[in-house]
Amino acid sequence: MLESYVTPILMSYVNRYIKNLKPSDLQLSLWGGDVVLSKLELKLDVLEQELKLPFSFLSGHIHELRIHVPWTKLGSEPVVITINTMECILKLKDGVQEDHESSGSSSTNRSTIESAKSAMKPRRIQQTAPSDPDLPPGYVQSLIRRVVNNVNIVINNLILKYVEDDIVLSVNITSAECYTVDEFWDRAFMDISANDLVLRKVINFSDCTVCLDKRNASGKIEFYQDPLLYKCSFRTRLHFTYDNLNSKMPSVIKIHTLVESLKLSITDQQLPMFIRIMQLGIALYYGELGNFKEGENEDLVCHTKDILGNISGVEDETGSDMQYSNQYINQEPYIHQDDDQQQGWVSWAWSFVPAIVSYDDGEDDYTGTEGGTTLHQHKSQALKDPIVSIGFYCTKATVTFKLTEMQAESSYYSPQKVKSKEVICWEQEGTTVEALMMGEPFFDCQIGFVGCQAMCLKGIMGIKDFEENVNRSDTEAYFFSCGENLSSKGMTYLTNSLFDYRSPENNGIRAEFILDAAHHKETYSEIAGMQRFGAFYMDYLYTVESTSGKVSGNQQDLSSSKSEDFVNVQEMSTKSLIVGPLDLRLDSSAVHRIMKMIVCAVEHEYEPYNKPKLDIAEGNRTMPNLEEIASLEEYIPTRLTSFTILKCTITIYMAEFNLLGHLLPIIMGQKSSSGLLNATSFQPLRPLPAIRILMDKINLEHSVPMYAEQLVQTVSSLSQPPDNLLHYCYAHCYLKIFGFQAGLTSLDVRGSYCLPTPIIPSFSTAIYGKQLKFPKYWTKRSHVPVTECIFELPNLTVQATRAQTLLLQTIYQSWSHHVGNVSSAVVNEVLVNEVFQTLGVKSKNPMPTLEGSVQNVELKYCSTSLVKCASGTVGSIKICAKAPGDGGKEKLIPLIQGPSDTRDLHSSKWLNESRKPESLLAPDMVAFTIQSPQYMDYCHNSGAVLLASVQGLAINIDPVLYTWLMYQPQKRSSRNIQQVVPVFSSYGSISRPLLVFIAVSQPFLFLLFF
């Protein structure tokens, strides 16, 4: 009968994860069609072994479990499994403790696992033994597949808790239901057919609430914070594509989740804990928990690490099991590490994917290696790694940052309550997070969003700048904006997702995926990312390729190879981040809120997850041979990061209030001695001058070797390291800024800006730097540079009137001087009117403008373990004054110019000739080199040196310079315009301007020794 086939399947799953069940009672209840089990305890050890989580279960129980089997309609109605109130508590595994425990009790643990496997094998074989001659085998297999594919799972009141130190993270889901759907994503009873090898499922989550609280030393939560996420509902679509009807695992898996509205709330108490959780995720991904550090792909054997491990003379304790030969342990004494613990997050997630969708495989499921963490080799070779696509999409998300304060109740005996106040709100539209992977050798993650903006709310530190009674517009509240609106951009963030009606899966077409690194970079370029999103786009790609062809998707095929076969394997990791046109407005309200968030983030004392390794003795290293050096020179895996900002606008306003004296000491690691701040009324200052900075493009590139310590340890052991290998021992950083320009602007009472007054015209610059990784291995190599920096500036021009410099000084002083709660900043109206003149109206007495420029500036800095050196060159310097001349025309008055040919300085014709350099090959104006010892104790080995070369320089002291310096703004109460000195009030009144030349007739050279 059908019961003899279906009942063992259900019993095997229930009995596998639940303690103290009587198979006889469960079997009788199943035959009746309904099973109700109460107060069930989960088998925590089985969950940890099968899930292979980096966490351990402290407790896990189910209040009620219901199973409904419609025996009479088993081919048309689903089996319904209902779980009422399921609660699990997890904590992070103690890596150090497990390391010590595994070395002493690994054999006991393995024997326990093997005994459990051996006890389970005959049961599984016995469960699949019954056969009914009246039912054909094909019919039974098809019916079981239909039953399994259409099982409905309902979980009511799911509670998950994670505890670490004083952190308590809890997730509560009121209802979660998983069921099978048709091609229109409607509930249906479906099956896989030869014409449609697709299975679709939907999971609906209702009222998801996430809380993050702090517990005391006794483990109790004294004050409950506001939930991070409150009653959020979302839905997940699952799409499985099979190659044929007999496939036990899908070839393509798509799991996409859509959230219409996501409202997050973070208080100042929760911010450090939230950052701690994010650090945990990063540490899990890179495998940095405990005393060891690994790369992106820990189960995949990396040829570089094998070579470096052999060079360093460290034996692999896993023996012939090449599955973990890439775990390079360079400490003495050797510490045995548990196999499960050595897995990175990607390896754990990938190993868990087949368990979600695979069927009952008989005893082959339990045939593995000694550690019980890998499948049998002959079976793994027969399976092909599926393509897995995971996506998260959010239409609109808001993150609100709150400040909390204790508030006592009216009654003396009433407990205190936490009162929160919103200060910052971040709004984001069209968010996409997508991950694509196929086996271990390919992993790609893309993150982007269409638009975002940030705004100030209510008051901050006693300043009621955005309270309800303060009449300020919404545009003043928004201090950051980037990207576009979702209404104008469209639904591009859902492109090719299961929620896009144009996607191949929703049109009966099999999707195609780009799994080649070169093709991937061509397709997902910066332009393509900005066209889809507009505000932010990130593409993280990790691949392992072979020069003889792509690496197989099965990691077991790689692990069974020999270490010398990996010389052709190339490992690569690239991250590309692009930020679209953004506008950042830094006024007092925005700056104080941002600084307050930074203060709240640094106020914690959590230990880092990645503990530093012990220093390795020099005797443990061995010299590599020529063949090993040649294999390293062919290819060294690196992590490349590129960060680009397009069209950046930053406006820095004059401070309307300045309380940074209460915040900066805390950020700098000091304790603030200031007391509580009293609430103060706020009056906006108008007109409000500001500095506006525009940049066309900012590009930052960073590269670092994946396995830096192993590489540095190997290269430093060479007597003469090759330049190529020495290059990869550094972390390189390259910053390029294009189209930088700055000017002055002002915000009036209507909320509009006047035309910017240029101060710095557009220019470009670049900075390059490199830092030696692990300098402790280079202590005996004093000639190896530890740090190098190069700064290049082709041209820089600064122009300003005296009124503009006074306004710049006023803006600077408003931020640098801390004057209590509110600054009494007052802007001279005449000064503002002088700087920002009305369009089309000429000034009656225009002030002169000073303009200075430098060209071809190059600065270099280098430091070794013994000395530090700096050198630089300046091509030319020129300072001139622009003053009104005869007939209203502007005349140019040179003040400082170099290099100049001062040989004919005594003759009168020198004043009338052009003093530009004769050619581009002319010597630089200034060239210098400075060297000093790192420590004064080494002065006897390396002295201090100063070399300087200066070409001809001419300085002209003109009366216009005095007029520019003596300008002071005054009120326009009388008709007379300000006159500093009568003789200098008009430039034409001086028949012979005062000329003072400070010049060098011949280039000279300084040579100093200390």
Short mmCIF file of N, CA and C in Angstrom, two decimals, residues 288 291-294 308 328 330-331 610-616 618 621 639 704-717 726 728-731 770-781 784-787 865:
data_model
loop_
_atom_site.label_atom_id
_atom_site.label_comp_id
_atom_site.label_asym_id
_atom_site.label_seq_id
_atom_site.Cartn_x
_atom_site.Cartn_y
_atom_site.Cartn_z
N GLU A 288 37.91 34.21 9.37
CA GLU A 288 38.87 34.83 10.27
C GLU A 288 38.55 34.58 11.74
N ASN A 291 42.22 31.88 15.75
CA ASN A 291 43.60 32.30 15.55
C ASN A 291 44.10 32.05 14.15
N PHE A 292 43.21 31.76 13.23
CA PHE A 292 43.63 31.49 11.87
C PHE A 292 42.87 32.40 10.93
N LYS A 293 43.46 32.62 9.77
CA LYS A 293 42.87 33.49 8.76
C LYS A 293 42.96 32.81 7.42
N GLU A 294 41.85 32.84 6.68
CA GLU A 294 41.80 32.15 5.42
C GLU A 294 41.30 33.09 4.35
N LEU A 308 53.56 27.80 -1.02
CA LEU A 308 54.08 28.54 0.13
C LEU A 308 54.17 27.65 1.36
N TYR A 328 46.72 26.41 5.64
CA TYR A 328 48.12 26.63 5.97
C TYR A 328 48.23 27.08 7.41
N ASN A 330 50.87 28.06 10.28
CA ASN A 330 52.28 28.43 10.39
C ASN A 330 52.64 28.77 11.83
N GLN A 331 52.11 28.02 12.78
CA GLN A 331 52.42 28.29 14.17
C GLN A 331 53.05 27.05 14.80
N ASN A 610 39.34 38.35 14.71
CA ASN A 610 40.60 37.85 14.17
C ASN A 610 41.73 38.23 15.09
N LYS A 611 42.21 37.31 15.86
CA LYS A 611 43.30 37.57 16.78
C LYS A 611 44.64 37.48 16.05
N PRO A 612 45.59 38.33 16.39
CA PRO A 612 46.88 38.29 15.70
C PRO A 612 47.62 37.00 16.00
N LYS A 613 48.36 36.58 14.98
CA LYS A 613 49.12 35.35 15.13
C LYS A 613 50.41 35.60 15.89
N LEU A 614 50.93 34.52 16.42
CA LEU A 614 52.21 34.60 17.09
C LEU A 614 53.33 34.75 16.07
N ASP A 615 54.38 35.44 16.47
CA ASP A 615 55.52 35.61 15.58
C ASP A 615 56.20 34.26 15.33
N ILE A 616 56.66 34.12 14.11
CA ILE A 616 57.29 32.87 13.70
C ILE A 616 58.81 33.02 13.79
N GLU A 618 62.72 32.57 12.99
CA GLU A 618 63.41 32.52 11.72
C GLU A 618 63.82 31.11 11.35
N ARG A 621 61.76 28.70 8.78
CA ARG A 621 61.64 28.94 7.36
C ARG A 621 62.77 28.25 6.60
N ARG A 639 43.79 40.61 -4.29
CA ARG A 639 42.46 41.19 -4.13
C ARG A 639 42.52 42.63 -4.66
N VAL A 704 46.00 44.12 -2.80
CA VAL A 704 46.71 43.46 -1.71
C VAL A 704 46.76 41.97 -2.03
N PRO A 705 47.84 41.28 -1.73
CA PRO A 705 47.88 39.83 -1.99
C PRO A 705 46.91 39.08 -1.10
N MET A 706 46.31 38.02 -1.64
CA MET A 706 45.34 37.24 -0.88
C MET A 706 45.98 36.59 0.34
N TYR A 707 47.07 35.97 0.13
CA TYR A 707 47.75 35.24 1.21
C TYR A 707 49.05 35.98 1.53
N ALA A 708 48.89 37.16 2.14
CA ALA A 708 50.02 38.07 2.30
C ALA A 708 51.10 37.49 3.20
N GLU A 709 50.71 36.94 4.32
CA GLU A 709 51.73 36.49 5.27
C GLU A 709 52.54 35.33 4.72
N GLN A 710 51.87 34.39 4.05
CA GLN A 710 52.61 33.28 3.47
C GLN A 710 53.55 33.76 2.38
N LEU A 711 53.09 34.72 1.56
CA LEU A 711 53.93 35.24 0.49
C LEU A 711 55.12 36.01 1.05
N VAL A 712 54.88 36.89 2.00
CA VAL A 712 55.96 37.69 2.58
C VAL A 712 56.96 36.77 3.29
N GLN A 713 56.46 35.78 3.96
CA GLN A 713 57.36 34.86 4.67
C GLN A 713 58.28 34.15 3.69
N THR A 714 57.76 33.83 2.51
CA THR A 714 58.58 33.13 1.52
C THR A 714 59.56 34.07 0.84
N VAL A 715 59.08 35.23 0.38
CA VAL A 715 59.94 36.16 -0.36
C VAL A 715 61.02 36.73 0.53
N SER A 716 60.72 37.00 1.78
CA SER A 716 61.72 37.57 2.68
C SER A 716 62.85 36.60 2.98
N SER A 717 62.64 35.32 2.75
CA SER A 717 63.71 34.34 2.98
C SER A 717 64.72 34.30 1.85
N LEU A 726 58.68 41.01 -5.01
CA LEU A 726 58.73 42.08 -4.03
C LEU A 726 57.57 43.06 -4.21
N TYR A 728 54.52 42.34 -5.09
CA TYR A 728 53.29 41.77 -4.53
C TYR A 728 53.33 41.67 -3.01
N CYS A 729 54.46 41.99 -2.40
CA CYS A 729 54.53 41.99 -0.94
C CYS A 729 54.01 43.29 -0.34
N TYR A 730 53.55 44.21 -1.17
CA TYR A 730 53.04 45.50 -0.72
C TYR A 730 51.54 45.58 -0.95
N ALA A 731 50.92 46.41 -0.13
CA ALA A 731 49.54 46.84 -0.40
C ALA A 731 49.62 48.16 -1.13
N LYS A 770 52.24 52.86 -1.18
CA LYS A 770 52.32 51.41 -0.94
C LYS A 770 52.89 51.17 0.43
N GLN A 771 52.39 50.12 1.07
CA GLN A 771 52.77 49.76 2.44
C GLN A 771 53.21 48.31 2.46
N LEU A 772 54.36 48.07 3.03
CA LEU A 772 54.88 46.70 3.11
C LEU A 772 54.05 45.89 4.08
N LYS A 773 53.65 44.70 3.66
CA LYS A 773 52.88 43.81 4.51
C LYS A 773 53.82 43.02 5.43
N PHE A 774 53.43 42.96 6.69
CA PHE A 774 54.17 42.20 7.70
C PHE A 774 55.65 42.62 7.73
N PRO A 775 55.93 43.84 8.17
CA PRO A 775 57.33 44.29 8.22
C PRO A 775 58.20 43.48 9.17
N LYS A 776 57.58 42.70 10.05
CA LYS A 776 58.39 41.94 11.01
C LYS A 776 59.31 40.94 10.32
N TYR A 777 58.96 40.52 9.07
CA TYR A 777 59.82 39.58 8.36
C TYR A 777 60.99 40.27 7.66
N TRP A 778 60.99 41.61 7.64
CA TRP A 778 62.02 42.34 6.91
C TRP A 778 62.93 43.13 7.85
N THR A 779 63.02 42.78 9.09
CA THR A 779 63.81 43.55 10.05
C THR A 779 65.29 43.53 9.70
N LYS A 780 65.77 42.46 9.06
CA LYS A 780 67.17 42.36 8.69
C LYS A 780 67.45 42.92 7.30
N ARG A 781 66.42 43.46 6.64
CA ARG A 781 66.58 44.05 5.30
C ARG A 781 66.33 45.55 5.41
N VAL A 784 65.00 47.59 2.25
CA VAL A 784 63.65 47.38 1.68
C VAL A 784 62.73 48.48 2.18
N PRO A 785 62.11 49.24 1.28
CA PRO A 785 61.20 50.31 1.72
C PRO A 785 59.97 49.74 2.44
N VAL A 786 59.62 50.38 3.53
CA VAL A 786 58.42 50.00 4.26
C VAL A 786 57.21 50.77 3.76
N THR A 787 57.39 52.05 3.50
CA THR A 787 56.31 52.91 3.02
C THR A 787 56.84 53.81 1.92
N SER A 865 63.35 50.71 7.61
CA SER A 865 63.44 50.43 9.04
C SER A 865 64.45 51.33 9.76
#
